[in-house]
Amino acid sequence: MVFHQIIVRFVFSILLVWSSSSVRATNSTQCNQHCGAGSIGPHVPYPFGFSEGCGIRLNCTEITGDIRIGEYLIQNVTSDTLMVNFPVNCSRPIEDLQQLDGSNYGVTWRNGLLLQNCKVPRSECPLPSELLSARLNIQSCDSKKEIISCYSEASGDYLDYRNIGYGIVTSSILIDMKNSSPMLLEFQTIELAWGLEGDCACHEDANCTNIFLPGNRNGFRCLCKHGFFGDGFRDGDGCRKGSSS
Ligand SMILES: *[C@@H]1O[C@H](CO)[C@@H](O)[C@H](O)[C@H]1NC(C)=O
Ligand SMILES: *[C@@H]1O[C@H](CO)[C@@H](O)[C@H](O)[C@H]1NC(C)=O
Ligand SMILES: *[C@@H]1O[C@H](CO)[C@@H](O)[C@H](O)[C@H]1NC(C)=O
Ligand SMILES: *[C@@H]1O[C@H](CO)[C@@H](O)[C@H](O)[C@H]1NC(C)=O
Ligand SMILES: *[C@@H]1O[C@H](CO)[C@@H](O)[C@H](O)[C@H]1NC(C)=O
């Protein structure tokens, strides 16, 4: 009997160790943050994850360890952005971008869209579109010599593309306009900003940043203070002392 209890305890403690490493308990549901079979494959920081109970849910292809939003592959998750792969495609309707707008994330104003066959929007990217289409080899799309334009118009923190109407979005560029002269950051990549809705639910050793989510809703992000590491969220790992693991 005693022996039996010890085994039960032993198994239970193994389960606890296992679950705290890959699955997080947020009161009633759990957030699975691991994508892949066994211990192989990427692990995303809270609030991201692949199950119910995660603050921001992404899609995981177990076999390959690919992480996606809609059909688009995620390249990188940082403390304030998601970098999404956006390859040249000559037949992608603008509506496809809606996959990249969620309640907890949206396309930032730093992106420029390369459009084809559109009623050209007033605002242009601070770069010649000819140069961009040459660099991206979009000419190959352009059999009927349709106009290629570069669009970047912000409403608040996010790119406002809904007034473009009908058109093809062949690709995108990420532009840094913080400095007076624009600087190209990345081709064929779309930057999304993310956050959780509500007031700061950060760990006591984290800084909270108040942000706007799409639709002008109030949101926040957490970042551990210097000397601490972790995701910074109260419902996540929080922050622990030490250098990064
Ligand atoms: C679950 O967590 C949320 C946010 O931390 C909290 O508001 C809610 O009361 C909790 N629910 C239960 C049943 O503990
Ligand atoms: C994940 O895939 C499901 C089913 O295809 C889809 O309904 C959902 O919108 C996707 N979620 C994300 C974040 O891409
Ligand atoms: C992801 O972003 C971090 C922080 O910006 C950077 O250090 C890292 O090189 C990036 N990884 C990839 C695969 O782009
Ligand atoms: C281009 O976009 C269309 C519309 O979303 C999609 O059906 C097609 O598979 C894409 N082509 C490539 C090569 O990804
Ligand atoms: C957190 O906030 C403090 C006070 O505003 C600031 O000095 C510190 O640099 C911040 N730390 C991080 C990691 O952002």
mmCIF file of C-alpha atoms and ligand atoms in Angstrom:
data_model
loop_
_atom_site.group_PDB
_atom_site.id
_atom_site.type_symbol
_atom_site.label_atom_id
_atom_site.label_comp_id
_atom_site.label_asym_id
_atom_site.label_seq_id
_atom_site.Cartn_x
_atom_site.Cartn_y
_atom_site.Cartn_z
ATOM 1 C CA MET A 1 0.000 0.000 0.000
ATOM 2 C CA VAL A 2 2.716 2.430 1.014
ATOM 3 C CA PHE A 3 4.806 1.336 -1.899
ATOM 4 C CA HIS A 4 1.867 1.933 -4.193
ATOM 5 C CA GLN A 5 1.469 5.479 -2.868
ATOM 6 C CA ILE A 6 5.120 6.203 -3.428
ATOM 7 C CA ILE A 7 4.821 5.132 -7.030
ATOM 8 C CA VAL A 8 1.742 7.267 -7.483
ATOM 9 C CA ARG A 9 3.558 10.237 -5.967
ATOM 10 C CA PHE A 10 6.592 9.612 -8.086
ATOM 11 C CA VAL A 11 4.542 9.484 -11.270
ATOM 12 C CA PHE A 12 2.669 12.570 -10.228
ATOM 13 C CA SER A 13 5.837 14.557 -9.638
ATOM 14 C CA ILE A 14 7.176 13.503 -13.033
ATOM 15 C CA LEU A 15 3.941 14.681 -14.568
ATOM 16 C CA LEU A 16 4.312 18.009 -12.783
ATOM 17 C CA VAL A 17 7.848 18.527 -14.012
ATOM 18 C CA TRP A 18 6.853 17.560 -17.508
ATOM 19 C CA SER A 19 3.793 19.783 -17.548
ATOM 20 C CA SER A 20 5.580 22.835 -16.177
ATOM 21 C CA SER A 21 8.172 22.575 -18.926
ATOM 22 C CA SER A 22 5.884 22.397 -21.937
ATOM 23 C CA VAL A 23 2.321 23.086 -20.855
ATOM 24 C CA ARG A 24 1.198 25.925 -18.661
ATOM 25 C CA ALA A 25 -1.744 25.884 -16.328
ATOM 26 C CA THR A 26 -3.795 29.037 -16.508
ATOM 27 C CA ASN A 27 -6.521 28.317 -14.005
ATOM 28 C CA SER A 28 -8.955 26.149 -15.989
ATOM 29 C CA THR A 29 -7.276 25.645 -19.362
ATOM 30 C CA GLN A 30 -3.704 25.022 -20.394
ATOM 31 C CA CYS A 31 -1.567 26.677 -23.031
ATOM 32 C CA ASN A 32 0.613 24.426 -25.165
ATOM 33 C CA GLN A 33 3.623 26.443 -26.344
ATOM 34 C CA HIS A 34 5.537 23.721 -28.112
ATOM 35 C CA CYS A 35 5.202 22.948 -31.831
ATOM 36 C CA GLY A 36 6.565 19.626 -33.013
ATOM 37 C CA ALA A 37 6.859 15.976 -32.149
ATOM 38 C CA GLY A 38 8.591 15.020 -28.901
ATOM 39 C CA SER A 39 11.088 17.593 -27.703
ATOM 40 C CA ILE A 40 12.046 18.682 -31.223
ATOM 41 C CA GLY A 41 10.598 21.836 -32.687
ATOM 42 C CA PRO A 42 10.207 25.444 -31.644
ATOM 43 C CA HIS A 43 8.829 26.765 -28.375
ATOM 44 C CA VAL A 44 7.070 30.138 -28.345
ATOM 45 C CA PRO A 45 6.914 32.464 -25.323
ATOM 46 C CA TYR A 46 3.630 33.203 -23.545
ATOM 47 C CA PRO A 47 1.100 34.634 -24.503
ATOM 48 C CA PHE A 48 1.685 32.713 -27.746
ATOM 49 C CA GLY A 49 0.730 29.079 -28.053
ATOM 50 C CA PHE A 50 -1.165 26.465 -29.980
ATOM 51 C CA SER A 51 -4.121 25.521 -27.823
ATOM 52 C CA GLU A 52 -6.971 26.949 -25.854
ATOM 53 C CA GLY A 53 -5.747 28.789 -22.784
ATOM 54 C CA CYS A 54 -3.112 30.744 -24.724
ATOM 55 C CA GLY A 55 -3.436 34.520 -24.889
ATOM 56 C CA ILE A 56 -2.648 34.539 -28.620
ATOM 57 C CA ARG A 57 -3.224 31.377 -30.555
ATOM 58 C CA LEU A 58 -1.084 30.389 -33.534
ATOM 59 C CA ASN A 59 -1.249 27.332 -35.783
ATOM 60 C CA CYS A 60 1.352 24.590 -35.599
ATOM 61 C CA THR A 61 2.227 21.923 -38.159
ATOM 62 C CA GLU A 62 3.520 19.161 -35.876
ATOM 63 C CA ILE A 63 5.566 17.267 -38.471
ATOM 64 C CA THR A 64 7.580 20.224 -39.749
ATOM 65 C CA GLY A 65 7.449 22.492 -36.711
ATOM 66 C CA ASP A 66 6.106 25.296 -38.942
ATOM 67 C CA ILE A 67 4.234 28.036 -37.114
ATOM 68 C CA ARG A 68 1.618 29.946 -39.071
ATOM 69 C CA ILE A 69 -0.945 32.691 -38.948
ATOM 70 C CA GLY A 70 -3.540 31.764 -41.520
ATOM 71 C CA GLU A 71 -1.498 30.437 -44.444
ATOM 72 C CA TYR A 72 1.543 32.590 -43.651
ATOM 73 C CA LEU A 73 4.711 31.274 -42.073
ATOM 74 C CA ILE A 74 5.991 33.075 -38.976
ATOM 75 C CA GLN A 75 9.737 33.797 -39.117
ATOM 76 C CA ASN A 76 10.261 35.277 -35.717
ATOM 77 C CA VAL A 77 8.489 36.177 -32.501
ATOM 78 C CA THR A 78 9.954 39.107 -30.554
ATOM 79 C CA SER A 79 8.857 40.904 -27.399
ATOM 80 C CA ASP A 80 6.751 43.308 -29.461
ATOM 81 C CA THR A 81 6.417 41.966 -33.019
ATOM 82 C CA LEU A 82 5.693 38.934 -35.150
ATOM 83 C CA MET A 83 7.667 38.712 -38.381
ATOM 84 C CA VAL A 84 5.688 36.978 -41.099
ATOM 85 C CA ASN A 85 6.965 35.630 -44.392
ATOM 86 C CA PHE A 86 5.169 37.311 -47.300
ATOM 87 C CA PRO A 87 6.618 36.001 -50.580
ATOM 88 C CA VAL A 88 5.976 37.537 -54.003
ATOM 89 C CA ASN A 89 2.675 36.274 -55.380
ATOM 90 C CA CYS A 90 1.182 37.708 -58.575
ATOM 91 C CA SER A 91 -2.394 36.625 -57.847
ATOM 92 C CA ARG A 92 -2.908 37.437 -54.167
ATOM 93 C CA PRO A 93 -6.043 39.519 -53.542
ATOM 94 C CA ILE A 94 -5.854 42.277 -50.942
ATOM 95 C CA GLU A 95 -8.453 40.467 -48.829
ATOM 96 C CA ASP A 96 -5.770 37.886 -48.055
ATOM 97 C CA LEU A 97 -4.239 40.412 -45.643
ATOM 98 C CA GLN A 98 -7.202 39.958 -43.331
ATOM 99 C CA GLN A 99 -5.596 36.716 -42.179
ATOM 100 C CA LEU A 100 -2.896 38.870 -40.590
ATOM 101 C CA ASP A 101 -5.329 41.044 -38.645
ATOM 102 C CA GLY A 102 -6.535 39.476 -35.443
ATOM 103 C CA SER A 103 -7.956 40.889 -32.255
ATOM 104 C CA ASN A 104 -4.499 40.679 -30.627
ATOM 105 C CA TYR A 105 -2.279 41.559 -33.586
ATOM 106 C CA GLY A 106 -2.238 43.647 -36.742
ATOM 107 C CA VAL A 107 -0.096 44.830 -39.678
ATOM 108 C CA THR A 108 2.008 47.784 -38.490
ATOM 109 C CA TRP A 109 2.366 51.164 -40.205
ATOM 110 C CA ARG A 110 6.018 50.401 -40.978
ATOM 111 C CA ASN A 111 5.021 48.053 -43.800
ATOM 112 C CA GLY A 112 4.682 49.136 -47.426
ATOM 113 C CA LEU A 113 2.463 47.065 -49.707
ATOM 114 C CA LEU A 114 3.384 46.505 -53.336
ATOM 115 C CA LEU A 115 0.132 46.618 -55.249
ATOM 116 C CA GLN A 116 -0.840 45.835 -58.774
ATOM 117 C CA ASN A 117 -3.861 46.762 -60.788
ATOM 118 C CA CYS A 118 -5.339 48.993 -58.105
ATOM 119 C CA LYS A 119 -6.988 52.342 -58.076
ATOM 120 C CA VAL A 120 -3.768 53.921 -56.915
ATOM 121 C CA PRO A 121 -4.052 55.196 -53.375
ATOM 122 C CA ARG A 122 -2.870 58.700 -52.657
ATOM 123 C CA SER A 123 -0.054 57.836 -50.338
ATOM 124 C CA GLU A 124 3.111 56.301 -51.636
ATOM 125 C CA CYS A 125 5.979 54.687 -49.818
ATOM 126 C CA PRO A 126 8.963 57.009 -49.366
ATOM 127 C CA LEU A 127 10.778 55.029 -52.064
ATOM 128 C CA PRO A 128 10.358 54.765 -55.832
ATOM 129 C CA SER A 129 8.098 51.825 -56.671
ATOM 130 C CA GLU A 130 10.099 51.126 -59.859
ATOM 131 C CA LEU A 131 13.142 50.470 -57.735
ATOM 132 C CA LEU A 132 11.222 48.193 -55.437
ATOM 133 C CA SER A 133 9.612 46.141 -58.161
ATOM 134 C CA ALA A 134 12.973 45.765 -59.897
ATOM 135 C CA ARG A 135 14.601 44.661 -56.674
ATOM 136 C CA LEU A 136 11.856 42.120 -56.048
ATOM 137 C CA ASN A 137 11.703 41.034 -59.673
ATOM 138 C CA ILE A 138 7.989 41.725 -59.757
ATOM 139 C CA GLN A 139 8.274 42.546 -63.453
ATOM 140 C CA SER A 140 7.647 38.863 -63.983
ATOM 141 C CA CYS A 141 4.109 39.463 -62.744
ATOM 142 C CA ASP A 142 3.635 42.361 -65.031
ATOM 143 C CA SER A 143 2.672 40.755 -68.327
ATOM 144 C CA LYS A 144 0.060 43.397 -69.149
ATOM 145 C CA LYS A 145 2.223 46.240 -67.887
ATOM 146 C CA GLU A 146 -0.171 46.956 -65.108
ATOM 147 C CA ILE A 147 0.799 49.713 -62.754
ATOM 148 C CA ILE A 148 2.711 48.684 -59.686
ATOM 149 C CA SER A 149 2.379 51.036 -56.766
ATOM 150 C CA CYS A 150 3.690 51.061 -53.269
ATOM 151 C CA TYR A 151 1.218 51.859 -50.529
ATOM 152 C CA SER A 152 1.842 52.847 -46.950
ATOM 153 C CA GLU A 153 -0.771 54.767 -45.052
ATOM 154 C CA ALA A 154 -1.131 54.507 -41.332
ATOM 155 C CA SER A 155 -4.122 55.025 -39.137
ATOM 156 C CA GLY A 156 -2.595 55.049 -35.695
ATOM 157 C CA ASP A 157 -0.128 52.231 -35.212
ATOM 158 C CA TYR A 158 -1.525 50.061 -37.980
ATOM 159 C CA LEU A 159 -1.515 50.028 -41.757
ATOM 160 C CA ASP A 160 -4.876 51.074 -43.130
ATOM 161 C CA TYR A 161 -5.351 49.115 -46.338
ATOM 162 C CA ARG A 162 -9.126 48.792 -46.321
ATOM 163 C CA ASN A 163 -9.706 51.823 -48.533
ATOM 164 C CA ILE A 164 -7.655 50.376 -51.381
ATOM 165 C CA GLY A 165 -10.563 48.283 -52.562
ATOM 166 C CA TYR A 166 -9.941 45.721 -55.255
ATOM 167 C CA GLY A 167 -6.363 44.815 -56.185
ATOM 168 C CA ILE A 168 -3.459 42.429 -56.026
ATOM 169 C CA VAL A 169 -0.851 42.660 -53.277
ATOM 170 C CA THR A 170 2.270 41.082 -54.731
ATOM 171 C CA SER A 171 4.565 41.569 -51.766
ATOM 172 C CA SER A 172 5.645 43.948 -49.058
ATOM 173 C CA ILE A 173 8.611 45.776 -47.628
ATOM 174 C CA LEU A 174 9.383 46.801 -44.107
ATOM 175 C CA ILE A 175 10.524 50.413 -43.856
ATOM 176 C CA ASP A 176 12.018 52.177 -40.873
ATOM 177 C CA MET A 177 10.989 55.815 -40.934
ATOM 178 C CA LYS A 178 12.170 56.761 -37.475
ATOM 179 C CA ASN A 179 15.173 58.547 -38.911
ATOM 180 C CA SER A 180 14.597 61.417 -41.296
ATOM 181 C CA SER A 181 15.674 59.335 -44.274
ATOM 182 C CA PRO A 182 13.843 56.042 -44.760
ATOM 183 C CA MET A 183 15.741 52.841 -44.282
ATOM 184 C CA LEU A 184 14.730 49.553 -45.817
ATOM 185 C CA LEU A 185 14.656 46.752 -43.350
ATOM 186 C CA GLU A 186 13.338 43.718 -45.102
ATOM 187 C CA PHE A 187 11.751 42.536 -48.335
ATOM 188 C CA GLN A 188 8.946 39.976 -48.448
ATOM 189 C CA THR A 189 8.371 40.267 -44.720
ATOM 190 C CA ILE A 190 5.395 41.741 -42.917
ATOM 191 C CA GLU A 191 5.705 43.047 -39.397
ATOM 192 C CA LEU A 192 2.789 42.598 -37.008
ATOM 193 C CA ALA A 193 2.486 44.249 -33.612
ATOM 194 C CA TRP A 194 0.887 42.213 -30.831
ATOM 195 C CA GLY A 195 -0.455 42.615 -27.321
ATOM 196 C CA LEU A 196 -3.018 41.389 -24.835
ATOM 197 C CA GLU A 197 -6.213 43.270 -24.169
ATOM 198 C CA GLY A 198 -6.826 45.061 -20.897
ATOM 199 C CA ASP A 199 -4.684 46.526 -18.139
ATOM 200 C CA CYS A 200 -1.147 45.506 -17.276
ATOM 201 C CA ALA A 201 -1.166 41.919 -16.026
ATOM 202 C CA CYS A 202 2.606 41.734 -15.767
ATOM 203 C CA HIS A 203 4.911 40.064 -13.266
ATOM 204 C CA GLU A 204 6.157 42.335 -10.467
ATOM 205 C CA ASP A 205 9.673 42.312 -11.950
ATOM 206 C CA ALA A 206 8.479 43.328 -15.420
ATOM 207 C CA ASN A 207 7.837 46.678 -17.073
ATOM 208 C CA CYS A 208 4.451 47.125 -18.668
ATOM 209 C CA THR A 209 3.949 48.951 -21.969
ATOM 210 C CA ASN A 210 0.482 50.230 -22.741
ATOM 211 C CA ILE A 211 -0.367 49.906 -26.417
ATOM 212 C CA PHE A 212 -3.287 50.111 -28.792
ATOM 213 C CA LEU A 213 -4.639 46.946 -30.324
ATOM 214 C CA PRO A 214 -6.421 47.004 -33.703
ATOM 215 C CA GLY A 215 -9.731 48.823 -33.375
ATOM 216 C CA ASN A 216 -8.248 51.306 -30.865
ATOM 217 C CA ARG A 217 -8.696 48.929 -27.964
ATOM 218 C CA ASN A 218 -6.406 49.235 -24.949
ATOM 219 C CA GLY A 219 -3.756 46.594 -24.587
ATOM 220 C CA PHE A 220 -0.406 45.895 -22.983
ATOM 221 C CA ARG A 221 2.855 43.982 -23.250
ATOM 222 C CA CYS A 222 5.299 42.950 -20.550
ATOM 223 C CA LEU A 223 9.103 42.935 -20.553
ATOM 224 C CA CYS A 224 11.266 41.686 -17.694
ATOM 225 C CA LYS A 225 13.505 44.292 -16.066
ATOM 226 C CA HIS A 226 17.262 44.176 -16.512
ATOM 227 C CA GLY A 227 18.774 41.220 -14.712
ATOM 228 C CA PHE A 228 15.611 39.146 -15.103
ATOM 229 C CA PHE A 229 14.454 36.813 -17.806
ATOM 230 C CA GLY A 230 11.140 35.251 -18.803
ATOM 231 C CA ASP A 231 8.104 36.314 -20.767
ATOM 232 C CA GLY A 232 7.121 38.861 -18.090
ATOM 233 C CA PHE A 233 3.429 37.982 -18.047
ATOM 234 C CA ARG A 234 1.625 37.202 -14.804
ATOM 235 C CA ASP A 235 -0.265 34.377 -16.527
ATOM 236 C CA GLY A 236 2.913 33.187 -18.212
ATOM 237 C CA ASP A 237 6.383 32.431 -16.857
ATOM 238 C CA GLY A 238 6.764 35.844 -15.281
ATOM 239 C CA CYS A 239 10.372 36.879 -14.596
ATOM 240 C CA ARG A 240 13.193 35.066 -12.865
ATOM 241 C CA LYS A 241 16.521 36.420 -11.710
ATOM 242 C CA GLY A 242 19.588 35.501 -13.714
ATOM 243 C CA SER A 243 20.949 35.721 -17.200
ATOM 244 C CA SER A 244 19.010 34.373 -20.150
ATOM 245 C CA SER A 245 18.972 30.600 -20.411
HETATM 246 C C1 LIG B 1 -8.637 32.847 -14.429
HETATM 247 O O1 LIG B 1 -7.698 33.877 -14.670
HETATM 248 C C2 LIG B 1 -8.283 35.116 -14.991
HETATM 249 C C3 LIG B 1 -7.171 36.075 -15.359
HETATM 250 O O2 LIG B 1 -6.043 35.888 -14.574
HETATM 251 C C4 LIG B 1 -9.101 35.593 -13.784
HETATM 252 O O3 LIG B 1 -9.713 36.829 -14.098
HETATM 253 C C5 LIG B 1 -10.162 34.562 -13.485
HETATM 254 O O4 LIG B 1 -10.875 34.955 -12.320
HETATM 255 C C6 LIG B 1 -9.533 33.206 -13.251
HETATM 256 N N1 LIG B 1 -10.579 32.195 -13.089
HETATM 257 C C7 LIG B 1 -10.557 31.304 -12.114
HETATM 258 C C8 LIG B 1 -11.684 30.336 -12.091
HETATM 259 O O5 LIG B 1 -9.675 31.274 -11.267
HETATM 260 C C1 LIG B 2 -5.662 28.059 -37.554
HETATM 261 O O1 LIG B 2 -6.281 27.122 -38.415
HETATM 262 C C2 LIG B 2 -7.704 27.080 -38.289
HETATM 263 C C3 LIG B 2 -8.209 25.958 -39.181
HETATM 264 O O2 LIG B 2 -7.623 26.016 -40.437
HETATM 265 C C4 LIG B 2 -8.278 28.434 -38.669
HETATM 266 O O3 LIG B 2 -9.675 28.429 -38.531
HETATM 267 C C5 LIG B 2 -7.674 29.504 -37.769
HETATM 268 O O4 LIG B 2 -8.124 30.783 -38.147
HETATM 269 C C6 LIG B 2 -6.169 29.463 -37.825
HETATM 270 N N1 LIG B 2 -5.629 30.395 -36.828
HETATM 271 C C7 LIG B 2 -4.610 31.191 -37.083
HETATM 272 C C8 LIG B 2 -4.155 32.087 -35.989
HETATM 273 O O5 LIG B 2 -4.050 31.212 -38.162
HETATM 274 C C1 LIG B 3 14.571 37.057 -34.250
HETATM 275 O O1 LIG B 3 14.612 38.327 -33.627
HETATM 276 C C2 LIG B 3 15.669 38.486 -32.711
HETATM 277 C C3 LIG B 3 15.491 39.822 -32.025
HETATM 278 O O2 LIG B 3 15.284 40.854 -32.949
HETATM 279 C C4 LIG B 3 16.984 38.379 -33.471
HETATM 280 O O3 LIG B 3 18.049 38.511 -32.556
HETATM 281 C C5 LIG B 3 17.047 37.028 -34.159
HETATM 282 O O4 LIG B 3 18.214 36.957 -34.956
HETATM 283 C C6 LIG B 3 15.832 36.818 -35.049
HETATM 284 N N1 LIG B 3 15.848 35.464 -35.559
HETATM 285 C C7 LIG B 3 15.576 35.194 -36.824
HETATM 286 C C8 LIG B 3 15.585 33.757 -37.202
HETATM 287 O O5 LIG B 3 15.325 36.062 -37.646
HETATM 288 C C1 LIG B 4 -0.894 33.143 -54.331
HETATM 289 O O1 LIG B 4 -2.051 33.581 -53.670
HETATM 290 C C2 LIG B 4 -3.222 32.837 -54.016
HETATM 291 C C3 LIG B 4 -4.393 33.511 -53.337
HETATM 292 O O2 LIG B 4 -4.219 33.532 -51.936
HETATM 293 C C4 LIG B 4 -3.019 31.392 -53.554
HETATM 294 O O3 LIG B 4 -4.171 30.627 -53.903
HETATM 295 C C5 LIG B 4 -1.799 30.810 -54.222
HETATM 296 O O4 LIG B 4 -1.554 29.520 -53.727
HETATM 297 C C6 LIG B 4 -0.587 31.687 -53.982
HETATM 298 N N1 LIG B 4 0.514 31.217 -54.788
HETATM 299 C C7 LIG B 4 1.660 30.799 -54.250
HETATM 300 C C8 LIG B 4 2.712 30.377 -55.206
HETATM 301 O O5 LIG B 4 1.834 30.786 -53.047
HETATM 302 C C1 LIG B 5 11.930 49.403 -17.002
HETATM 303 O O1 LIG B 5 11.509 50.683 -16.556
HETATM 304 C C2 LIG B 5 12.524 51.406 -15.901
HETATM 305 C C3 LIG B 5 11.896 52.669 -15.334
HETATM 306 O O2 LIG B 5 11.111 53.303 -16.291
HETATM 307 C C4 LIG B 5 13.670 51.689 -16.891
HETATM 308 O O3 LIG B 5 14.698 52.397 -16.233
HETATM 309 C C5 LIG B 5 14.223 50.370 -17.408
HETATM 310 O O4 LIG B 5 15.191 50.610 -18.405
HETATM 311 C C6 LIG B 5 13.095 49.524 -17.985
HETATM 312 N N1 LIG B 5 13.637 48.217 -18.310
HETATM 313 C C7 LIG B 5 13.416 47.602 -19.463
HETATM 314 C C8 LIG B 5 14.054 46.267 -19.628
HETATM 315 O O5 LIG B 5 12.744 48.097 -20.338
#
